CSV table of C-alpha atoms in Angstrom, one decimal:
chain,number,residue,atom,x,y,z
W,1373,MET,CA,16.5,259.7,238.7
W,1374,LYS,CA,13.9,262.4,239.0
W,1375,GLN,CA,12.3,263.2,235.7
W,1376,ASN,CA,11.0,266.6,234.7
W,1377,PHE,CA,9.4,266.7,231.3
W,1378,LEU,CA,8.1,269.7,229.5
W,1379,PHE,CA,4.4,269.9,228.7
W,1380,THR,CA,1.8,272.5,227.8
W,1381,ALA,CA,-1.8,273.1,228.4
W,1382,ALA,CA,-2.4,271.8,224.9
W,1383,VAL,CA,-0.7,268.5,225.8
W,1384,SER,CA,-2.9,268.2,228.9
W,1385,ALA,CA,-6.0,268.8,226.9
W,1386,SER,CA,-4.9,266.3,224.3
W,1387,LEU,CA,-4.7,263.5,226.8
W,1388,LEU,CA,-8.3,264.1,227.8
W,1389,ILE,CA,-9.4,264.3,224.2
W,1390,PHE,CA,-7.6,261.0,223.4
W,1391,ALA,CA,-9.2,259.4,226.4
W,1392,GLY,CA,-12.7,260.3,225.1
W,1393,CYS,CA,-12.2,259.6,221.4
W,1394,SER,CA,-11.1,256.0,221.3
W,1395,LYS,CA,-13.4,253.7,219.3
W,1396,GLN,CA,-12.5,250.9,221.6
W,1397,ASN,CA,-12.3,250.9,225.4
W,1398,LYS,CA,-13.9,254.4,225.5
W,1399,ALA,CA,-13.2,256.2,228.8
W,1400,THR,CA,-15.6,258.3,230.7
W,1401,ILE,CA,-14.0,261.7,231.6
W,1402,SER,CA,-14.6,263.9,234.6
W,1403,GLN,CA,-12.8,266.9,236.0
W,1404,ILE,CA,-12.2,267.3,239.8
W,1405,PRO,CA,-12.5,271.0,240.6
W,1406,GLU,CA,-9.9,272.7,242.8
W,1407,ASN,CA,-12.3,273.2,245.7
W,1408,THR,CA,-14.4,270.2,246.5
W,1409,LYS,CA,-15.1,267.7,249.3
W,1410,HIS,CA,-13.8,265.0,247.1
W,1411,HIS,CA,-10.2,265.6,248.1
W,1412,SER,CA,-7.8,267.1,250.6
W,1413,TRP,CA,-4.4,268.8,250.1
W,1414,TYR,CA,-1.4,268.3,252.3
W,1415,PHE,CA,2.1,269.8,252.3
W,1416,PHE,CA,5.3,268.6,253.8
W,1417,THR,CA,7.1,270.3,256.7
W,1418,GLU,CA,10.4,269.5,258.4
W,1419,ASP,CA,8.4,267.7,261.1
W,1420,GLY,CA,5.7,266.0,259.1
W,1421,PHE,CA,2.8,267.3,257.0
W,1422,GLU,CA,-0.1,269.7,257.3
W,1423,GLN,CA,-3.3,270.3,255.5
W,1424,THR,CA,-3.7,273.3,253.2
W,1425,SER,CA,-6.4,274.7,251.0
W,1426,LEU,CA,-4.3,274.7,247.8
W,1427,PRO,CA,-0.6,273.8,247.0
W,1428,GLN,CA,0.3,277.4,246.3
W,1429,GLN,CA,-1.1,278.3,249.8
W,1430,SER,CA,1.2,275.9,251.6
W,1431,GLY,CA,4.3,277.0,253.5
W,1432,ILE,CA,7.0,278.6,251.3
W,1433,SER,CA,9.9,276.3,250.5
W,1434,SER,CA,13.0,277.4,248.7
W,1435,LEU,CA,14.1,275.5,245.6
W,1436,ASN,CA,16.7,272.9,246.3
W,1437,PRO,CA,18.2,269.9,244.4
W,1438,TRP,CA,15.7,267.1,244.4
W,1439,THR,CA,18.0,264.7,246.2
W,1440,GLU,CA,18.5,267.0,249.1
W,1441,THR,CA,14.9,268.3,249.8
W,1442,LEU,CA,11.5,267.3,251.1
W,1443,ARG,CA,9.6,265.5,248.3
W,1444,ALA,CA,7.8,262.2,247.8
W,1445,SER,CA,10.3,260.1,246.0
W,1446,ASP,CA,8.3,256.9,245.6
W,1447,ALA,CA,4.9,255.3,246.5
W,1448,ASN,CA,3.1,252.0,246.0
W,1449,THR,CA,0.2,249.9,247.2
W,1450,ALA,CA,1.1,246.9,249.4
W,1451,ALA,CA,-0.3,243.4,249.2
W,1452,ASP,CA,-2.6,244.2,252.2
W,1453,LYS,CA,-4.1,247.0,250.1
W,1454,SER,CA,-2.7,249.8,252.3
W,1455,GLY,CA,-0.5,252.4,250.7
W,1456,TYR,CA,3.0,253.7,251.4
W,1457,MET,CA,4.6,257.0,250.3
W,1458,LEU,CA,8.4,257.4,250.7
W,1459,VAL,CA,9.3,261.0,251.5
W,1460,ASN,CA,12.9,262.1,251.1
W,1461,ARG,CA,14.4,263.7,254.2
W,1462,LEU,CA,11.3,263.0,256.3
W,1463,GLY,CA,10.1,259.4,256.5
W,1464,VAL,CA,7.3,257.1,255.3
W,1465,ILE,CA,3.6,257.9,255.2
W,1466,HIS,CA,1.4,254.9,255.7
W,1467,PHE,CA,-2.1,255.1,254.4
W,1468,ALA,CA,-4.3,252.5,256.1
W,1469,LYS,CA,-7.8,252.2,257.6
W,1470,ASN,CA,-8.3,253.3,261.2
W,1471,GLU,CA,-10.8,251.9,263.7
W,1472,SER,CA,-13.6,253.8,261.9
W,1473,GLN,CA,-12.6,252.2,258.6
W,1474,GLN,CA,-11.4,255.6,257.3
W,1475,VAL,CA,-8.0,255.8,255.5
W,1476,GLN,CA,-5.7,258.1,257.4
W,1477,PRO,CA,-2.1,259.1,256.6
W,1478,VAL,CA,0.3,258.2,259.4
W,1479,LEU,CA,3.9,259.3,259.4
W,1480,ILE,CA,6.7,256.9,260.4
W,1481,GLN,CA,9.7,259.1,261.1
W,1482,ASP,CA,13.4,258.7,262.0
W,1483,TYR,CA,15.3,262.0,261.8
W,1484,GLU,CA,18.7,260.5,262.2
W,1485,LEU,CA,18.1,258.0,259.4
W,1486,PHE,CA,16.6,260.4,256.9
W,1487,SER,CA,18.4,263.7,257.7
W,1488,ASN,CA,21.4,263.5,255.4
W,1489,SER,CA,20.6,260.8,252.8
W,1490,THR,CA,18.4,260.5,249.8
W,1491,ALA,CA,15.6,258.0,250.3
W,1492,SER,CA,14.3,256.1,247.2
W,1493,ASN,CA,13.5,252.7,245.7
W,1494,LEU,CA,10.4,251.6,247.7
W,1495,ILE,CA,10.1,247.9,247.0
W,1496,PHE,CA,8.4,244.8,248.6
W,1497,ASP,CA,9.6,241.3,249.3
W,1498,ASN,CA,7.4,238.7,251.0
W,1499,GLU,CA,5.0,241.6,251.7
W,1500,ASN,CA,7.6,243.5,253.6
W,1501,PRO,CA,8.4,247.1,252.4
W,1502,TYR,CA,12.0,248.3,252.0
W,1503,PHE,CA,13.8,251.3,250.6
W,1504,THR,CA,17.4,252.4,250.0
W,1505,LEU,CA,19.5,255.3,251.2
W,1506,SER,CA,22.2,257.0,249.2
W,1507,ARG,CA,24.1,260.4,248.9
W,1508,SER,CA,24.4,262.4,245.8
W,1509,SER,CA,28.1,263.2,245.0
W,1510,PHE,CA,26.9,266.2,243.0
W,1511,PHE,CA,24.9,267.9,245.8
W,1512,ASN,CA,25.8,266.3,249.1
W,1513,LYS,CA,29.1,267.5,250.6
W,1514,GLU,CA,29.3,264.4,252.8
W,1515,ALA,CA,29.2,261.9,249.9
W,1516,SER,CA,32.4,260.0,250.0
W,1517,LEU,CA,34.2,259.2,246.7
W,1518,SER,CA,37.7,259.4,248.2
W,1519,GLU,CA,40.1,256.5,247.7
W,1520,LYS,CA,40.6,256.5,251.4
W,1521,GLY,CA,36.9,256.1,252.0
W,1522,ASN,CA,35.1,257.2,255.1
W,1523,ALA,CA,35.4,255.3,258.4
W,1524,GLN,CA,31.8,256.1,259.3
W,1525,ASP,CA,30.5,254.7,256.0
W,1526,SER,CA,30.8,251.1,257.2
W,1527,ASN,CA,27.8,251.6,259.5
W,1528,ARG,CA,25.8,253.8,257.2
W,1529,PRO,CA,22.5,252.2,256.3
W,1530,PHE,CA,21.8,251.3,252.7
W,1531,LEU,CA,18.8,248.9,252.7
W,1532,VAL,CA,16.1,249.6,255.3
W,1533,ARG,CA,13.0,247.6,256.2
W,1534,ILE,CA,9.8,249.4,257.3
W,1535,SER,CA,7.8,248.0,260.2
W,1536,GLN,CA,4.3,249.3,260.0
W,1537,GLU,CA,3.2,247.4,263.1
W,1538,LEU,CA,6.0,249.0,265.3
W,1539,LYS,CA,6.1,252.2,263.2
W,1540,ALA,CA,9.9,251.9,263.0
W,1541,PHE,CA,12.8,251.4,260.6
W,1542,TYR,CA,15.3,248.6,260.6
W,1543,PRO,CA,18.6,249.0,258.6
W,1544,ILE,CA,19.4,245.5,257.4
W,1545,VAL,CA,22.3,246.1,254.9
W,1546,THR,CA,25.0,248.8,255.5
W,1547,TYR,CA,27.6,250.3,253.1
W,1548,GLY,CA,30.1,248.2,255.0
W,1549,ASP,CA,28.2,245.0,254.1
W,1550,LEU,CA,28.5,246.0,250.4
W,1551,ARG,CA,32.4,246.2,250.8
W,1552,LEU,CA,32.8,249.3,248.6
W,1553,SER,CA,36.6,249.5,248.9
W,1554,GLY,CA,38.1,252.9,248.3
W,1555,GLY,CA,35.0,254.9,249.1
W,1556,GLY,CA,32.2,255.1,246.6
W,1557,GLU,CA,28.5,256.0,246.4
W,1558,ILE,CA,25.5,254.1,245.1
W,1559,THR,CA,24.1,256.0,242.1
W,1560,GLY,CA,21.3,253.6,241.2
W,1561,THR,CA,19.6,250.4,242.3
W,1562,PHE,CA,17.2,247.8,240.8
W,1563,PHE,CA,15.6,244.9,242.7
W,1564,ASP,CA,14.3,242.1,240.5
W,1565,GLY,CA,12.7,240.0,243.3
W,1566,ASN,CA,15.8,238.0,244.0
W,1567,SER,CA,18.9,240.2,243.7
W,1568,PHE,CA,19.8,243.9,243.9
W,1569,PHE,CA,21.7,245.4,241.0
W,1570,ALA,CA,23.6,248.6,241.9
W,1571,SER,CA,25.9,251.1,240.2
W,1572,ILE,CA,28.8,252.5,242.2
W,1573,LYS,CA,30.6,255.8,241.5
W,1574,LYS,CA,34.0,256.3,243.1
W,1575,ILE,CA,37.5,257.7,242.7
W,1576,LYS,CA,40.4,255.5,241.6
W,1577,ASN,CA,43.8,256.8,240.7
W,1578,SER,CA,42.4,260.3,240.9
W,1579,LYS,CA,39.8,259.4,238.2
W,1580,THR,CA,36.1,258.8,238.5
W,1581,GLU,CA,34.9,255.4,237.6
W,1582,PHE,CA,31.7,253.3,237.7
W,1583,THR,CA,31.5,249.7,238.7
W,1584,TYR,CA,28.5,247.4,239.0
W,1585,ILE,CA,27.5,244.7,241.5
W,1586,ASN,CA,24.6,242.5,242.2
W,1587,PHE,CA,23.9,241.1,245.7
W,1588,SER,CA,21.3,239.0,247.5
W,1589,ALA,CA,20.6,237.9,251.0
W,1590,THR,CA,22.3,234.6,251.9
W,1591,SER,CA,19.0,233.3,253.2
W,1592,SER,CA,16.2,235.9,252.8
W,1593,LEU,CA,15.7,239.6,253.3
W,1594,GLU,CA,13.1,238.9,255.9
W,1595,SER,CA,15.7,237.0,258.0
W,1596,LEU,CA,18.1,239.9,258.1
W,1597,SER,CA,18.3,242.2,261.0
W,1598,PRO,CA,20.6,245.0,262.3
W,1599,PHE,CA,22.3,242.3,264.3
W,1600,THR,CA,23.0,239.8,261.5
W,1601,LYS,CA,26.7,239.1,261.5
W,1602,ASP,CA,29.1,238.4,258.6
W,1603,GLU,CA,28.1,236.7,255.3
W,1604,LYS,CA,24.6,238.2,255.4
W,1605,ILE,CA,24.7,238.8,251.7
W,1606,THR,CA,26.5,237.4,248.7
W,1607,ILE,CA,28.1,239.9,246.2
W,1608,GLN,CA,29.1,239.5,242.6
W,1609,GLU,CA,30.5,241.9,240.1
W,1610,THR,CA,28.2,242.5,237.0
W,1611,SER,CA,28.6,244.4,233.8
W,1612,GLU,CA,27.3,247.9,232.8
W,1613,GLU,CA,25.3,246.2,230.1
W,1614,ASN,CA,23.5,243.9,232.6
W,1615,TYR,CA,22.7,246.9,234.8
W,1616,ARG,CA,21.4,249.0,231.9
W,1617,LEU,CA,19.2,246.2,230.6
W,1618,LEU,CA,17.3,246.4,233.8
W,1619,ASN,CA,17.2,250.2,234.2
W,1620,SER,CA,16.8,251.4,230.6
W,1621,PRO,CA,13.4,252.4,229.2
W,1622,LYS,CA,11.6,249.9,227.0
W,1623,LYS,CA,9.2,250.3,224.1
W,1624,PHE,CA,5.6,250.8,225.2
W,1625,SER,CA,4.6,248.0,222.9
W,1626,ASP,CA,6.6,245.7,225.2
W,1627,SER,CA,4.7,246.9,228.3
W,1628,PRO,CA,2.2,244.7,230.2
W,1629,LYS,CA,-1.0,244.0,228.3
W,1630,ARG,CA,-3.2,245.5,231.0
W,1631,LEU,CA,-1.2,248.8,230.8
W,1632,ARG,CA,-1.4,248.9,227.0
W,1633,SER,CA,-5.2,248.3,227.3
W,1634,LEU,CA,-5.6,251.0,229.9
W,1635,LEU,CA,-3.8,253.6,227.8
W,1636,SER,CA,-5.1,252.4,224.4
W,1637,SER,CA,-7.0,255.6,223.8
W,1638,ILE,CA,-3.7,257.5,223.5
W,1639,PRO,CA,-2.4,257.5,219.9
W,1640,GLN,CA,0.9,255.7,219.4
W,1641,THR,CA,2.4,258.9,218.0
W,1642,PHE,CA,1.9,260.7,221.3
W,1643,SER,CA,5.1,261.0,223.3
W,1644,PHE,CA,4.9,259.9,226.9
W,1645,SER,CA,6.8,257.9,229.5
W,1646,VAL,CA,5.3,255.7,232.1
W,1647,GLU,CA,7.0,254.1,235.2
W,1648,CYS,CA,5.1,250.9,235.8
W,1649,LYS,CA,5.2,248.8,239.0
W,1650,ASN,CA,3.2,245.9,240.4
W,1651,SER,CA,1.4,246.5,243.8
W,1652,GLY,CA,3.5,245.0,246.6
W,1653,GLY,CA,6.2,244.3,244.0
W,1654,THR,CA,9.8,244.9,242.9
W,1655,SER,CA,11.5,247.8,241.2
W,1656,PRO,CA,9.5,249.5,238.4
W,1657,LYS,CA,10.1,249.4,234.7
W,1658,THR,CA,9.8,252.4,232.4
W,1659,PHE,CA,8.2,252.3,229.0
W,1660,ILE,CA,8.3,255.0,226.3
W,1661,SER,CA,5.7,255.7,223.6
W,1662,GLY,CA,5.8,258.1,220.7
W,1663,TYR,CA,9.3,257.9,219.4
W,1664,ASP,CA,12.1,255.5,218.5
W,1665,LEU,CA,14.3,254.8,221.5
W,1666,GLY,CA,17.3,254.6,219.2
W,1667,SER,CA,16.7,257.9,217.5
W,1668,GLU,CA,19.4,260.6,217.7
W,1669,ASN,CA,16.7,263.1,218.6
W,1670,ALA,CA,15.1,261.0,221.4
W,1671,GLU,CA,16.7,263.1,224.1
W,1672,ASN,CA,15.1,266.3,222.7
W,1673,SER,CA,11.6,264.8,222.4
W,1674,PHE,CA,8.9,266.4,224.5
W,1675,LEU,CA,7.4,263.9,226.9
W,1676,ILE,CA,4.8,263.9,229.6
W,1677,ASN,CA,5.6,261.3,232.3
W,1678,ALA,CA,3.3,259.1,234.3
W,1679,HIS,CA,3.3,256.5,237.1
W,1680,ALA,CA,1.2,253.3,236.9
W,1681,ILE,CA,0.4,250.5,239.4
W,1682,ILE,CA,-1.0,247.1,238.4
W,1683,ALA,CA,-2.9,245.4,241.2
W,1684,ASP,CA,-4.9,242.2,241.2
W,1685,ASP,CA,-8.3,244.0,241.1
W,1686,TRP,CA,-7.4,247.2,239.4
W,1687,ILE,CA,-4.8,249.2,237.3
W,1688,CYS,CA,-4.3,252.9,237.5
W,1689,ALA,CA,-2.0,255.5,235.8
W,1690,VAL,CA,-1.5,259.1,236.8
W,1691,PHE,CA,0.1,261.6,234.4
W,1692,SER,CA,2.1,264.5,235.7
W,1693,ASP,CA,-0.6,266.9,234.5
W,1694,GLY,CA,-3.2,265.1,236.6
W,1695,THR,CA,-4.9,263.0,233.9
W,1696,THR,CA,-5.7,259.7,235.5
W,1697,TYR,CA,-6.8,256.4,234.0
W,1698,PHE,CA,-8.5,253.6,236.0
W,1699,ASN,CA,-9.8,250.1,235.2
W,1700,GLY,CA,-11.1,247.4,237.6
W,1701,ALA,CA,-12.7,247.4,241.0
W,1702,LEU,CA,-11.7,249.2,244.2
W,1703,ASP,CA,-11.5,247.4,247.6
W,1704,GLY,CA,-15.1,246.2,248.4
W,1705,LYS,CA,-16.6,247.7,245.2
W,1706,PRO,CA,-17.9,246.2,242.0
W,1707,ILE,CA,-16.1,246.4,238.7
W,1708,LEU,CA,-16.4,249.9,237.3
W,1709,ASN,CA,-18.2,250.6,234.1
W,1710,ASN,CA,-18.6,246.9,233.3
W,1711,GLY,CA,-14.9,246.7,232.8
W,1712,LYS,CA,-14.5,249.8,230.6
W,1713,ASN,CA,-11.7,252.3,231.3
W,1714,ALA,CA,-12.5,255.5,233.2
W,1715,ALA,CA,-10.5,258.7,232.9
W,1716,PHE,CA,-10.6,261.8,235.1
W,1717,ARG,CA,-8.3,264.7,235.8
W,1718,LEU,CA,-7.1,265.7,239.2
W,1719,PRO,CA,-7.4,269.3,240.3
W,1720,LYS,CA,-5.3,271.6,238.1
W,1721,LEU,CA,-2.0,272.5,239.6
W,1722,PRO,CA,-0.3,276.0,239.3
W,1723,GLN,CA,2.3,276.5,236.6
W,1724,ASN,CA,5.6,274.6,237.3
W,1725,TYR,CA,3.8,272.1,239.6
W,1726,ILE,CA,3.5,268.5,238.7
W,1727,TYR,CA,1.9,265.3,240.0
W,1728,GLY,CA,4.2,262.4,240.9
W,1729,PRO,CA,4.1,258.9,242.4
W,1730,PHE,CA,0.9,257.6,243.9
W,1731,CYS,CA,-0.7,254.8,245.9
W,1732,ILE,CA,-4.3,253.6,246.5
W,1733,SER,CA,-5.4,252.5,249.9
W,1734,GLY,CA,-8.9,251.0,250.1
W,1735,THR,CA,-10.8,253.6,248.1
W,1736,THR,CA,-8.5,256.5,248.7
W,1737,LEU,CA,-6.0,257.7,246.1
W,1738,ALA,CA,-2.9,259.5,247.4
W,1739,VAL,CA,-0.8,261.4,244.8
W,1740,ALA,CA,2.4,263.3,245.4
W,1741,TRP,CA,2.7,266.9,244.0
W,1742,GLU,CA,5.6,269.2,243.9
W,1743,GLU,CA,6.8,272.6,242.6
W,1744,SER,CA,9.5,271.7,240.0
W,1745,ASP,CA,12.2,273.7,238.3
W,1746,PHE,CA,14.5,271.5,236.3
W,1747,TYR,CA,16.5,269.5,238.9
W,1748,LYS,CA,15.2,271.5,241.9
W,1749,THR,CA,12.1,271.1,244.0
W,1750,GLY,CA,10.3,273.8,246.1
W,1751,ARG,CA,6.9,273.2,247.8
W,1752,SER,CA,5.8,269.6,247.9
W,1753,GLY,CA,3.1,267.4,249.4
W,1754,PHE,CA,0.3,265.0,248.5
W,1755,LEU,CA,-3.3,265.0,247.5
W,1756,THR,CA,-5.9,262.5,248.8
W,1757,VAL,CA,-8.9,261.8,246.6
W,1758,ASP,CA,-12.1,259.9,247.6
W,1759,LEU,CA,-12.5,257.5,244.6
W,1760,LYS,CA,-15.9,256.4,245.8
W,1761,LYS,CA,-17.2,259.8,245.0
W,1762,VAL,CA,-15.2,260.3,241.8
W,1763,LEU,CA,-15.6,256.9,240.2
W,1764,TYR,CA,-18.8,255.5,241.8
W,1765,ASN,CA,-20.6,258.8,242.3
W,1766,GLU,CA,-21.2,258.1,246.0
W,1767,LYS,CA,-22.1,261.0,248.1
């Protein structure tokens, strides 16, 4: 689910102070100004994306529920070091080098596939990218929770493969394949590398109920196609407890060692949430720092959220206020700062705007941004940053 956490200018400043004051793993801090050749701003349109001078100068977009509007819902770096950004109600932006070895954003679009479903859960399996499609029963009038179901749902795509080579999408698992008897909508999904775990909301005996399943391909995801016949997947019921164990936040102390090292300059008492994924990997895991997960007041704690990616050669975390931490070496570059952490802040966004998921392609950082008001999103787009200039001081 989309997370909107409250934070102030003091919180943003604190992150930078913490990054610079650590006795160990001290980070070098730099601020990227709003207007510079180091970066470019883009905003989403119904047909794609366009460049803009600043986010607030982009085309006006009314505030709509986050499941129903244009926004970057996920992003990650692939095993081939290119980047993917999943854009709800639009398509997928692929960040890869062109013939001139410059990273360019290219939109892969399918209006019929994206027009009336929520796109989320960008994952990889055997280096192939996939995502899921669902409908919110709160905001989408076509979401089917009826006991009678919807005859059209049997062919509605659920799991979709992205073909970068052909710039096309291939639905490989439909709602009919999931055999959601009596209607029902997927409300959450987690892929652990072998199986998908899903929660299903539907109406039974005039009451709303949740059930949980896990399913996997009979052979492999890569072998599936739109033309695969019966028994393409195996389905089992699972418990709410099993589903929540995968999806619930964990303590930051249980996060990967490289992530703990990257953010070691932030005091343990500072409250933040970080969604961490491996490049070219499975569903992310969320880690919480700064309060007891079992506390009765946990829901009222003020958090700032972040996204992090762990790759073979680098690790990077981007907080919603733009504070960014990096360690390692970019594609074709030496290890930065002799292995010490670096920290910089992305251009400051206007009030009520936040940074979101990101990917790194080559030496280009692409970060989503959006205008956020609780559960609604207005203007949205992405920022590209030349990390050679920011981290390696190349002109």
